[in-house]
mmCIF file of C-alpha atoms in Angstrom:
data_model
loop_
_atom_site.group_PDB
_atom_site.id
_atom_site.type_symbol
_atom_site.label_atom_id
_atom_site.label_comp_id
_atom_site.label_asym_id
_atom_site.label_seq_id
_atom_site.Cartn_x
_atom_site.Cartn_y
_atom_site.Cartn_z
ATOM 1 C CA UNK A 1 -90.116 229.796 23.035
ATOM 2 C CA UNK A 2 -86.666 229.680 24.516
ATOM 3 C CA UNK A 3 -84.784 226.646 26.381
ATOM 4 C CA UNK A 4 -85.830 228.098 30.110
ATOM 5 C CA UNK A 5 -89.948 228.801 29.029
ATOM 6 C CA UNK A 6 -90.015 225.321 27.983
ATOM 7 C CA UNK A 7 -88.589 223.989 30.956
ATOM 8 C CA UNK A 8 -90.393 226.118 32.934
ATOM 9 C CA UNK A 9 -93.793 224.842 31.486
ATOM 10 C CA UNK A 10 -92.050 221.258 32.290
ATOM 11 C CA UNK A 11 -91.888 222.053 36.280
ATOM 12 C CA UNK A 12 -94.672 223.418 36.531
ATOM 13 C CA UNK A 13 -96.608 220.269 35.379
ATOM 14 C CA UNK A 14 -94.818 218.027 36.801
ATOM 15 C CA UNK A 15 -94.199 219.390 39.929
ATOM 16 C CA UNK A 16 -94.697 216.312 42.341
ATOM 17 C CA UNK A 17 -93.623 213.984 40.318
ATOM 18 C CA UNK A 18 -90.014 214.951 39.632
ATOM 19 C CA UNK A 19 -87.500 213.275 41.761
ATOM 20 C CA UNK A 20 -84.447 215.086 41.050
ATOM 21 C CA UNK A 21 -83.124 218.175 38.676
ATOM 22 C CA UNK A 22 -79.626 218.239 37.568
ATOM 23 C CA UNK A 23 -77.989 220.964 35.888
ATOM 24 C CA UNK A 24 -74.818 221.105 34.411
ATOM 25 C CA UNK A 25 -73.551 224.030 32.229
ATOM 26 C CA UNK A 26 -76.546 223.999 29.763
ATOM 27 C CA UNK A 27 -78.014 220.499 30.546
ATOM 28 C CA UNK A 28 -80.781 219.342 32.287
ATOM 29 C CA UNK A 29 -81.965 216.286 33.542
ATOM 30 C CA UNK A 30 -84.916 215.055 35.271
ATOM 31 C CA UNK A 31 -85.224 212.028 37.159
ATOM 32 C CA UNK A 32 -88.833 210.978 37.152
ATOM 33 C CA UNK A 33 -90.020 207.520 38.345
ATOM 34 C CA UNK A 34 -91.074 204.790 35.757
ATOM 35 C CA UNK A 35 -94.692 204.709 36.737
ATOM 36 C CA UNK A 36 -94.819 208.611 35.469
ATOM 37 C CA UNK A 37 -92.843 208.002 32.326
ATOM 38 C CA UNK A 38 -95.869 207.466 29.472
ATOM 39 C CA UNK A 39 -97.279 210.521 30.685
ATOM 40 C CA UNK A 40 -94.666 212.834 30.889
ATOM 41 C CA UNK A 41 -93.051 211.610 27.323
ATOM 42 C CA UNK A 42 -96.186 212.552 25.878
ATOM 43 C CA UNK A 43 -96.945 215.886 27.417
ATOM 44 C CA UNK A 44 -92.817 216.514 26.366
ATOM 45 C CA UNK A 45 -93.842 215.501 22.670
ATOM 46 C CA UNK A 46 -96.914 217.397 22.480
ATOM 47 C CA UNK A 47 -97.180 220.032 24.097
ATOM 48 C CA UNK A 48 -93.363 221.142 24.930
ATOM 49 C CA UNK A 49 -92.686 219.800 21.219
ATOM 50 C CA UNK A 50 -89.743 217.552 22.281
ATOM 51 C CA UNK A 51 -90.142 215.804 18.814
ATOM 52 C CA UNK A 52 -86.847 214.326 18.631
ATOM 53 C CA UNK A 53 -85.720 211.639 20.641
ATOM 54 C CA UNK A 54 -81.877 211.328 20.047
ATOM 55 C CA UNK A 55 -81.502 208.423 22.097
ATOM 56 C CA UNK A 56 -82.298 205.819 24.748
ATOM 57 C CA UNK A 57 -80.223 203.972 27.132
ATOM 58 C CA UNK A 58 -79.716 201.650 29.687
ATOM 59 C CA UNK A 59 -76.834 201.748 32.692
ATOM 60 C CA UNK A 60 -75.997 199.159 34.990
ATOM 61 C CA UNK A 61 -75.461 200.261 38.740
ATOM 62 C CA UNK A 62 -74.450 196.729 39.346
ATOM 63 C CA UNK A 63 -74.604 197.098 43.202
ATOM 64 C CA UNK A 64 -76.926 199.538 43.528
ATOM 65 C CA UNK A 65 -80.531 199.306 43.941
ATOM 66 C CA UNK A 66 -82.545 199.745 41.908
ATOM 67 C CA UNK A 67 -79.813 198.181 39.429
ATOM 68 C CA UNK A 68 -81.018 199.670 35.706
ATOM 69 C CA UNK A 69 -81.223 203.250 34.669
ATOM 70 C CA UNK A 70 -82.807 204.272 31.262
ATOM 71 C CA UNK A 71 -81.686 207.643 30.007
ATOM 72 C CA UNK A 72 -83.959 209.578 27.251
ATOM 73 C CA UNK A 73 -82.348 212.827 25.117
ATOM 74 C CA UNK A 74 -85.029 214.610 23.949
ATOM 75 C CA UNK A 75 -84.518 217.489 21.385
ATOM 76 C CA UNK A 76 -86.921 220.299 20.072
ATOM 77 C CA UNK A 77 -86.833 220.523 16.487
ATOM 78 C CA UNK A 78 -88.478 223.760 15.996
ATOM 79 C CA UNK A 79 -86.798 225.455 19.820
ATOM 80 C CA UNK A 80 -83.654 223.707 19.149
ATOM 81 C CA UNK A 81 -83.664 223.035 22.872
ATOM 82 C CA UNK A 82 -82.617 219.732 24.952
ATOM 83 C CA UNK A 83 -83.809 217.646 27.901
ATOM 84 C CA UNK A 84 -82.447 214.904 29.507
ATOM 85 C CA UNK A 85 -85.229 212.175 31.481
ATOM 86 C CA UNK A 86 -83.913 209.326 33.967
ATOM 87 C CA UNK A 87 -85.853 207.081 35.718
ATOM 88 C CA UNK A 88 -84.421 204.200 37.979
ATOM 89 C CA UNK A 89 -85.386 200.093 37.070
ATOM 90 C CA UNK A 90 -85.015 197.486 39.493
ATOM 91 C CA UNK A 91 -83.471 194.534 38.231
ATOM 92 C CA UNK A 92 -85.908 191.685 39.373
ATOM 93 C CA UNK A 93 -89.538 193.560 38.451
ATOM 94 C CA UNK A 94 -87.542 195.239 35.490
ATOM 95 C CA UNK A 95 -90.305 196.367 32.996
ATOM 96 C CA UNK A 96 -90.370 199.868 32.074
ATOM 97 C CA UNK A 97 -93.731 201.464 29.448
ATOM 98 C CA UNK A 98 -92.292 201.896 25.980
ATOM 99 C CA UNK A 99 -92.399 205.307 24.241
ATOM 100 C CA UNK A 100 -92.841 203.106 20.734
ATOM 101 C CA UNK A 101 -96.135 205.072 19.994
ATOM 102 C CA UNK A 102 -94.765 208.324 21.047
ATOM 103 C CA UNK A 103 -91.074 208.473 19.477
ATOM 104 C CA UNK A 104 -91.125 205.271 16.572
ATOM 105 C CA UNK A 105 -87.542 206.007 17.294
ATOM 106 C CA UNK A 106 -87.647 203.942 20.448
ATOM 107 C CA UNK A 107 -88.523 200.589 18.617
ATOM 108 C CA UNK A 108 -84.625 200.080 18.018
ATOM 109 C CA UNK A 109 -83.512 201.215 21.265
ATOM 110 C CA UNK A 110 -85.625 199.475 23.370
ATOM 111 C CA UNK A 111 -84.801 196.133 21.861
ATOM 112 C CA UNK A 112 -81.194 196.837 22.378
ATOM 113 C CA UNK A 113 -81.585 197.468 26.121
ATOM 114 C CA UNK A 114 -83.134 194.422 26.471
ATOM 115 C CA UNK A 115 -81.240 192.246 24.553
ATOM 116 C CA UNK A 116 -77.831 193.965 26.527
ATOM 117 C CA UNK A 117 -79.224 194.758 29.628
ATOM 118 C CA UNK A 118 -82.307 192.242 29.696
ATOM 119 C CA UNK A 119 -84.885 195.533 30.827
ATOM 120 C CA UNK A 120 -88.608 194.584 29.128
ATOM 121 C CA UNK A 121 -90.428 197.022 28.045
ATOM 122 C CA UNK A 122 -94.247 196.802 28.287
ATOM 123 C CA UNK A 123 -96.691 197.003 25.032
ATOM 124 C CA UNK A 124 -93.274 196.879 22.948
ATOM 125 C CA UNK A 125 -94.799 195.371 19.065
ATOM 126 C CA UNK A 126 -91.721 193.545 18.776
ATOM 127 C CA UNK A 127 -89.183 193.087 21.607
ATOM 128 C CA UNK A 128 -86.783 190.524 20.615
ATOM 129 C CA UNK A 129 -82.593 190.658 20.218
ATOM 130 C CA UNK A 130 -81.410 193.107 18.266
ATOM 131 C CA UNK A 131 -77.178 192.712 18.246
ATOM 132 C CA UNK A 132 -77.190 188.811 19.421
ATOM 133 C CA UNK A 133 -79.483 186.095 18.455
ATOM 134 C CA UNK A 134 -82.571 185.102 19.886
ATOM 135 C CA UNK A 135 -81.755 181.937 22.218
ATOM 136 C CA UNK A 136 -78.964 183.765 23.232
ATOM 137 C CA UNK A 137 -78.822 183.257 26.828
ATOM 138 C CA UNK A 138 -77.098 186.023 28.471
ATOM 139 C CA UNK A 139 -76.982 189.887 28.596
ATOM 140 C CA UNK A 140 -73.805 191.134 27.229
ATOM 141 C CA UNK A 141 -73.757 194.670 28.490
ATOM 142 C CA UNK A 142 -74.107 194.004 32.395
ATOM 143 C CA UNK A 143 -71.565 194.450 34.420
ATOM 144 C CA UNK A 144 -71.140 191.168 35.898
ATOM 145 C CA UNK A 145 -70.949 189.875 32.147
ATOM 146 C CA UNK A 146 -67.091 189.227 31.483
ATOM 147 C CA UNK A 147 -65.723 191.219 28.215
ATOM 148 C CA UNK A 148 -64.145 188.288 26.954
ATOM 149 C CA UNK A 149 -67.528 186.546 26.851
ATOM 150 C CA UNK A 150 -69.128 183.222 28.032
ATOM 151 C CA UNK A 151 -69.365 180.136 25.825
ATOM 152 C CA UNK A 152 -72.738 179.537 24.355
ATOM 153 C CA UNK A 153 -74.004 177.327 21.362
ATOM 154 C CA UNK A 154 -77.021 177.215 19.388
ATOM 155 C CA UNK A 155 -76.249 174.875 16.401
ATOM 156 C CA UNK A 156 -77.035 176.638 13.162
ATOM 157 C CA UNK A 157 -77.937 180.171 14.574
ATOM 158 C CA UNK A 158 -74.845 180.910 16.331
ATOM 159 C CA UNK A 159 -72.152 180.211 18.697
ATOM 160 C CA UNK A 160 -69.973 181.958 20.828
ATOM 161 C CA UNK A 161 -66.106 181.028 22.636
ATOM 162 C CA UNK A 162 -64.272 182.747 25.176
ATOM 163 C CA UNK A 163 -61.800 185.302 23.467
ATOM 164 C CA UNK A 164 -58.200 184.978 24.831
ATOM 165 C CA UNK A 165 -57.033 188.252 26.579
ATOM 166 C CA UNK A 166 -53.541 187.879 26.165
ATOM 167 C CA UNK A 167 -53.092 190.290 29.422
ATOM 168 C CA UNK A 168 -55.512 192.598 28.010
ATOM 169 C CA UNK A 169 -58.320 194.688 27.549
ATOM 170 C CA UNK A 170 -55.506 197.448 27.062
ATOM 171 C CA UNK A 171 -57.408 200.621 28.105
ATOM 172 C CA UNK A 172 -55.973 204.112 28.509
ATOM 173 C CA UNK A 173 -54.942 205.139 31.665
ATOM 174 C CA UNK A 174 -56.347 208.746 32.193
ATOM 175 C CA UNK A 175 -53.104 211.296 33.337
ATOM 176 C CA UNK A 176 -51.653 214.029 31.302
ATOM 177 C CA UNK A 177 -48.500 212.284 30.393
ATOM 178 C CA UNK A 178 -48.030 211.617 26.645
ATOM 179 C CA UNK A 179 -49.954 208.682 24.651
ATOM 180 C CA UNK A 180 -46.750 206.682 25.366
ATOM 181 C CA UNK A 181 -47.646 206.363 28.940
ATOM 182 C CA UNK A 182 -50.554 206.715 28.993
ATOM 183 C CA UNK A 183 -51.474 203.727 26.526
ATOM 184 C CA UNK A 184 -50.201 200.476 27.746
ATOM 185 C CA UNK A 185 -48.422 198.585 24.853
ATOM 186 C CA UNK A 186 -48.863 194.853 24.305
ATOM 187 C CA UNK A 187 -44.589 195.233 23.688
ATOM 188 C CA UNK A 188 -43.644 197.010 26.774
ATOM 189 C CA UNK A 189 -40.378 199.323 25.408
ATOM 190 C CA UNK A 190 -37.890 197.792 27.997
ATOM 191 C CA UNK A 191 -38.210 194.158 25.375
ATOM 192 C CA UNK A 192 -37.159 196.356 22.405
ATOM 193 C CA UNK A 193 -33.611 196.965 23.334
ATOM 194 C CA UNK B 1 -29.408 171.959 -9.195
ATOM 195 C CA UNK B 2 -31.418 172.201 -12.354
ATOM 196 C CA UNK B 3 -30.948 175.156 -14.554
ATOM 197 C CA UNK B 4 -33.640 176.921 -16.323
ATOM 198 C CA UNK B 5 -33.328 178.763 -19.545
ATOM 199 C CA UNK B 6 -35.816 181.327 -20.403
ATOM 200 C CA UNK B 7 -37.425 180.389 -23.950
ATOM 201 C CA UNK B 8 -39.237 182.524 -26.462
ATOM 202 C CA UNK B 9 -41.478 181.392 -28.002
ATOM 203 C CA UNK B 10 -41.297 181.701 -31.955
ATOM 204 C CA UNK B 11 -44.358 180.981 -34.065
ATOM 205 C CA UNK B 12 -42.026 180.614 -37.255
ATOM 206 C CA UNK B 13 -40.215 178.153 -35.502
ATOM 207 C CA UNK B 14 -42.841 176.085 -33.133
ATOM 208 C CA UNK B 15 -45.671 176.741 -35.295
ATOM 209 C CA UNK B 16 -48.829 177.024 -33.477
ATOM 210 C CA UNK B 17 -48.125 174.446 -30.563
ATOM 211 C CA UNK B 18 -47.063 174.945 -27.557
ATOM 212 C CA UNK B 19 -45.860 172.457 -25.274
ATOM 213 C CA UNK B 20 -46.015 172.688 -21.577
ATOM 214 C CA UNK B 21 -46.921 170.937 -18.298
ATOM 215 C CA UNK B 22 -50.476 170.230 -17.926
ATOM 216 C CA UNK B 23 -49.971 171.868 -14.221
ATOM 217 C CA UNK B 24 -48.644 174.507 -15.208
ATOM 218 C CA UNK B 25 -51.239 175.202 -18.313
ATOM 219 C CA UNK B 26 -54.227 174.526 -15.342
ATOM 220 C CA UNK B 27 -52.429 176.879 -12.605
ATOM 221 C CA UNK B 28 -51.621 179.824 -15.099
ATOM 222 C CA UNK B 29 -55.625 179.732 -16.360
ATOM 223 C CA UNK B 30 -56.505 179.455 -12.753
ATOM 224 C CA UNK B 31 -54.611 182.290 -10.882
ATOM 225 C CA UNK B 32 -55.274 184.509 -13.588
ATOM 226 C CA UNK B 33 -58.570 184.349 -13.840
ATOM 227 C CA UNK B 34 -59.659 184.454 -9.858
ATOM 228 C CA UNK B 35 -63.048 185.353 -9.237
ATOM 229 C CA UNK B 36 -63.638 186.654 -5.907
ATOM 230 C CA UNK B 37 -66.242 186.134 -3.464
ATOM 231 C CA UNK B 38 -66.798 189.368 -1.620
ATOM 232 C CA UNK B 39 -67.436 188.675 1.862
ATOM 233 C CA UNK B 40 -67.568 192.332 2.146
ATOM 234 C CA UNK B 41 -68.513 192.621 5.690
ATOM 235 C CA UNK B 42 -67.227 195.707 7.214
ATOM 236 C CA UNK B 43 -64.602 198.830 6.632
ATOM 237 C CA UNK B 44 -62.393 196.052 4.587
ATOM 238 C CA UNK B 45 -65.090 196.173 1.847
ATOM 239 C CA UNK B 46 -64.653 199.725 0.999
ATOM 240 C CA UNK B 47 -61.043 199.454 0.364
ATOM 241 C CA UNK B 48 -62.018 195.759 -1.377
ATOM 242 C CA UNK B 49 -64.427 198.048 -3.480
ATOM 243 C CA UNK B 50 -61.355 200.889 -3.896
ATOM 244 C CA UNK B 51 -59.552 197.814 -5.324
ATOM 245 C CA UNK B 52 -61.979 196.745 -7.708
ATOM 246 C CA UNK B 53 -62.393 200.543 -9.004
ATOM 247 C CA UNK B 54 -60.354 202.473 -11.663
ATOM 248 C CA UNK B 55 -57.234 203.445 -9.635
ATOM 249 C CA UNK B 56 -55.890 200.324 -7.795
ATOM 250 C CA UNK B 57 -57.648 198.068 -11.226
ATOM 251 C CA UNK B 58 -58.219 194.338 -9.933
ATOM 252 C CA UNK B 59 -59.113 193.709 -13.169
ATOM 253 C CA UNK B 60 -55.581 193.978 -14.475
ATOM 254 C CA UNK B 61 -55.635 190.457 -12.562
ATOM 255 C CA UNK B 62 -58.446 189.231 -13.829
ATOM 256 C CA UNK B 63 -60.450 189.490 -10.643
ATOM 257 C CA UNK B 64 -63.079 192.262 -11.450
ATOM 258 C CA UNK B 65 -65.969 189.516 -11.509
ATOM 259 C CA UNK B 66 -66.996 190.283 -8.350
ATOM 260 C CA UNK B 67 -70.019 187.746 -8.246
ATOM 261 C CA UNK B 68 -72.299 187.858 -5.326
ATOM 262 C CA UNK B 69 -73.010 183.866 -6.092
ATOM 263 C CA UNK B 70 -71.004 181.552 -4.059
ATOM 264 C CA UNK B 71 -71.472 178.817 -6.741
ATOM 265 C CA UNK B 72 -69.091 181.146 -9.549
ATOM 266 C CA UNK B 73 -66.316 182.127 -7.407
ATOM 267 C CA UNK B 74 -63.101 181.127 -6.996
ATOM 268 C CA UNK B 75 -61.519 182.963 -4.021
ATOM 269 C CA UNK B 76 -63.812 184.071 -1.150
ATOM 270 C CA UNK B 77 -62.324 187.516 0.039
ATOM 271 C CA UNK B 78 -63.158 188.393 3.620
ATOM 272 C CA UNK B 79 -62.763 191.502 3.951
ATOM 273 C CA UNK B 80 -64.295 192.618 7.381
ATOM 274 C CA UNK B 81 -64.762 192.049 11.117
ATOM 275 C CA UNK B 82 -66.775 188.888 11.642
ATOM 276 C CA UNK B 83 -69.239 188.071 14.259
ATOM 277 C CA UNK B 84 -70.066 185.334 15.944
ATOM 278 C CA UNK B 85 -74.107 185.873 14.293
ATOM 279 C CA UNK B 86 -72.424 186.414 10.713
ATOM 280 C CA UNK B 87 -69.424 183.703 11.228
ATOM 281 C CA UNK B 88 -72.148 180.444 10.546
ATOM 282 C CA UNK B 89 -73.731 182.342 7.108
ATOM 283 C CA UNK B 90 -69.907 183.062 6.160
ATOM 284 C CA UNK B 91 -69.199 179.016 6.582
ATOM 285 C CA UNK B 92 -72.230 178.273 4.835
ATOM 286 C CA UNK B 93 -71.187 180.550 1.622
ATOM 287 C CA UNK B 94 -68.301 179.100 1.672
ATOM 288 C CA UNK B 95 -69.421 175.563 1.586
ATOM 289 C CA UNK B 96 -71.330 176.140 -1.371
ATOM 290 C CA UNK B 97 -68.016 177.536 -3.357
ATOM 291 C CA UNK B 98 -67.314 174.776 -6.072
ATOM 292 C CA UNK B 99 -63.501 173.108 -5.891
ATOM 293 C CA UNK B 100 -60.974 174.809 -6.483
ATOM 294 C CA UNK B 101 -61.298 177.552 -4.017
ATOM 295 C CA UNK B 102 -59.089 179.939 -2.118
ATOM 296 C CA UNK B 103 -59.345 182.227 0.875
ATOM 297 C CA UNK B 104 -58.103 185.437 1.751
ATOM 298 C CA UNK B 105 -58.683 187.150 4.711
ATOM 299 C CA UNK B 106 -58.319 190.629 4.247
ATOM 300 C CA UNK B 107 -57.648 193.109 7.245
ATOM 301 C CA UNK B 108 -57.224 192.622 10.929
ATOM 302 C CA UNK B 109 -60.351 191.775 11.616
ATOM 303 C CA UNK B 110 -60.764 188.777 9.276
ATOM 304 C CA UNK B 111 -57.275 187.393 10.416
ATOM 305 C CA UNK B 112 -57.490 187.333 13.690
ATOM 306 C CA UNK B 113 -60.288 189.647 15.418
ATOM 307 C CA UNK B 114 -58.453 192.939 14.958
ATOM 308 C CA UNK B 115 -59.228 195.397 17.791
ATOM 309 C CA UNK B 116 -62.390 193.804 18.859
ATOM 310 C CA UNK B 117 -61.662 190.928 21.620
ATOM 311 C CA UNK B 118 -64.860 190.794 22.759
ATOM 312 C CA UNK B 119 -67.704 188.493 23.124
ATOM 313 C CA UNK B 120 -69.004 189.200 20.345
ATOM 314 C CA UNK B 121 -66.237 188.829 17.542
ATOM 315 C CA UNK B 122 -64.780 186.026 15.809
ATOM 316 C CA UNK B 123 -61.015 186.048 16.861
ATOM 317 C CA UNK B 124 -59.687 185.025 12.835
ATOM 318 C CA UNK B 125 -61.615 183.861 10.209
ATOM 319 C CA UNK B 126 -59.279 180.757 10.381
ATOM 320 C CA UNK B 127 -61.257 179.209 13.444
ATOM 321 C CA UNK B 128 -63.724 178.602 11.156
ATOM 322 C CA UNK B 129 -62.332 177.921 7.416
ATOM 323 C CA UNK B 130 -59.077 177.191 6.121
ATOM 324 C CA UNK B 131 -57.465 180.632 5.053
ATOM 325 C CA UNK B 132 -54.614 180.978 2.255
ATOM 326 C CA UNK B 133 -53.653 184.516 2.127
ATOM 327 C CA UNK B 134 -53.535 186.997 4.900
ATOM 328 C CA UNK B 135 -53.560 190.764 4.206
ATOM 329 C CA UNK B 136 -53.397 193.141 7.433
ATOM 330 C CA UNK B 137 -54.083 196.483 7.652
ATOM 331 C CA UNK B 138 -56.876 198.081 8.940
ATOM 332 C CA UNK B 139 -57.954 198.437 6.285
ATOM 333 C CA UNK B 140 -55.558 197.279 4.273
ATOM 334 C CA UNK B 141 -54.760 199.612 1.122
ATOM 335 C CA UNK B 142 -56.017 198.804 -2.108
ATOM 336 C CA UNK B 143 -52.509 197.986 -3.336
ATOM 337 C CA UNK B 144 -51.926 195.941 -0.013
ATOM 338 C CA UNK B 145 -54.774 193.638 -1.365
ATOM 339 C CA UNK B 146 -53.538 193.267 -4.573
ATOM 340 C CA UNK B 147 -50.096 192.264 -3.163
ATOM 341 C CA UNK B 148 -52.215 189.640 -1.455
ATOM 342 C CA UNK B 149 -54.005 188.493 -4.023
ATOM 343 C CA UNK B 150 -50.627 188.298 -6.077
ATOM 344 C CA UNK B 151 -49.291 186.506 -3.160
ATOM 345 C CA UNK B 152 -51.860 183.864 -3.717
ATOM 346 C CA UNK B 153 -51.337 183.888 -7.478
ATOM 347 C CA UNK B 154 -48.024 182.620 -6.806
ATOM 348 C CA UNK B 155 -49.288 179.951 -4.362
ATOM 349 C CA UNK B 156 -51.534 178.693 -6.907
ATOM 350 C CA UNK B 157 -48.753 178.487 -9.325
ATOM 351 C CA UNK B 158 -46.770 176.006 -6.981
ATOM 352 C CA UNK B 159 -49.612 173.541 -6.654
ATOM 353 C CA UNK B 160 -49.758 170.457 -8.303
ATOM 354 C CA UNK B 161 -53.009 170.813 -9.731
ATOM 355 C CA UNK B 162 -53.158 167.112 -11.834
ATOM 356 C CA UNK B 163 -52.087 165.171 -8.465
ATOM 357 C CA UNK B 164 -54.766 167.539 -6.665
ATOM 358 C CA UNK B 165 -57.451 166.895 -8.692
ATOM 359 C CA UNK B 166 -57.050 163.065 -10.166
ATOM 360 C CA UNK B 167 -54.397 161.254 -7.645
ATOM 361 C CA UNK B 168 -55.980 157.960 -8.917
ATOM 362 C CA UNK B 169 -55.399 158.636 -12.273
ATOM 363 C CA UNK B 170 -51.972 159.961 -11.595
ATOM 364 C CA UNK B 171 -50.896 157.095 -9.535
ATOM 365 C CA UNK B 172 -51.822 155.073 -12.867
ATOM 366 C CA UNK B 173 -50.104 157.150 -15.170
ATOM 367 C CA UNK B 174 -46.877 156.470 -12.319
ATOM 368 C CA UNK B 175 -47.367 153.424 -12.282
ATOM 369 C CA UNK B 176 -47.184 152.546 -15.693
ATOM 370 C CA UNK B 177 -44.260 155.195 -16.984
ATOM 371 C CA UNK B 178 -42.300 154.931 -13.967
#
């Protein structure tokens, strides 16, 4: 079964409730709604034999609403074909079904959204922080969370400080001039005469 | 200035006695036999492990005792980024290390956050225990570490290990020899 059958057996299933179909060069991606997701991950794992989930994440439209977006890449093992799933979370009723039972994969991925993003999933065995400690209060990944971090303490678990910038973060600047440009230095050349 | 006259040391002669300074006997036992603490936390450890292997031999120092046990070390190495979840267990190992003991921070992470100034990192070891010997790098090569560690070889043969360790006693001893 080829790339296009199984997506074909995909649409026609699912018909109503896909919200959107992107392609780009050999991608696709639905956009389904979270009510829909349990049952569409496992028709993709059974029947279309999507038995591979490569990953899970979270965005942050910060702005937008709904704010959260979780993005599953599914993979078929034995078609060697891929599939992209989005569905849209709002941020203040932000629980989304966990796939835990479908893909054990999940278990890992959906505690790291939460713990950066602060999405809950529902019927998760074990949703607690992953990357920080639990009592942490914030969500590091959002985009109203600064990079340089908030102070926080929790006496013999953890603590946190603001880092200094020092004029930073020092990203790239995207052009097709040479890494010299492109990449700001913390030196700048015109101090090294 | 004083002038110092290298000495051999002739067992015809001097017989099987050796006079020296008691710091000096206590600093060369110490810094030679440095066992390290391997607060292998990140990339640093695999070059800390490079060091330790056959090639770049950290035993030629006396330093191949790697012992996971805070309680036999000597010189905690940290060789590794540090986060803010991992900083408190690296300040409790090192509490437990038994006087005397050194630090060396190996790597950019470990000195002073490296590339990672985030929320999440530790900017330096140092905020959080006192550090002797800096190595950076990232990672630092194998021989880069041993420079460091020779580096703090030579620090420990500058203390002054008797006032260190018994000032009262030393005081005494001043007091009555003038």
């Amino acid at each position: 079964m080829s790339g296009e059958e199984l997506l074909n057996r995909f649409t026609k299933a699912f018909e109503t409730k896909i919200q959107c179909k992107t392609e780009f060069r050999d991608e696709t991606t639905y956009t389904i709604a979270a009510s829909d997701l349990r049952e569409i991950a496992k028709f993709c794992r059974e029947e279309l034999s999507f038995d591979y989930l490569i990953d899970l994440t979270s965005i942050d439209n910060f702005g937008e609403e709904p704010r959260f977006e979780i993005v599953y890449h599914l993979y078929s093992m034995p078609h060697g074909v891929h599939l992209r799933l989005k569905l849209k979370v709002p941020e203040e009723t932000g629980v989304v079904d966990t796939v835990c039972d479908i893909w054990p994969t999940a278990n890992w991925h959906e505690r790291e959204a939460y713990d950066m993003m602060g999405i809950k999933f529902n019927g998760h065995p074990d949703l607690r922080r992953i990357l920080m400690w639990d009592g942490y209060p914030y969500f590091p990944l959002r985009k109203d969370f600064p990079l340089e971090g908030l102070p926080s303490e929790m006496p013999d678990v953890a603590f946190t400080k603001v880092t200094p910038m020092e004029g930073g973060p020092f990203v790239t600047i995207p052009s097709m001039a040479g890494s010299k440009d492109r990449e700001p230095r913390a030196h700048p050349p015109q101090l090294q005469e | 200035m004083t002038e110092t006259r290298a000495t051999a040391y002739d067992s015809k002669i001097e017989g099987n006695v050796i006079f020296t300074r008691f710091d000096a006997a206590l600093n060369w036992v110490r810094k030679n036999s440095l066992w390290p603490m391997p607060m292998g936390l990140a990339c640093c450890a695999i070059e800390l492990m490079a060091a330790a292997a056959s090639r770049f031999d950290i035993a030629r120092f006396g330093a191949e005792v790697m012992r996971f046990s805070p309680r036999q070390c000597d010189v905690m190495i940290v060789a590794g980024t540090v986060t803010y979840k991992m900083a408190l267990a690296v300040k409790r190992i090192y509490e437990q290390m038994p006087e005397p003991k050194w630090v060396i921070a190996m790597g950019a992470c470990a000195s002073t956050g490296g590339m990672y100034r985030s929320y999440a990192t530790l900017q330096g070891i140092d905020q959080l225990i006192p550090v002797d010997v800096y190595v950076s790098g990232c990672p630092p090569r194998p021989e880069a570490l041993l420079a460091g560690l020779m580096k703090l070889q030579e620090k420990i043969s500058r203390e002054r290990s008797f006032r260190n360790q018994k000032p009262e006693l030393a005081e005494k001893l001043e007091e009555a020899f003038g």
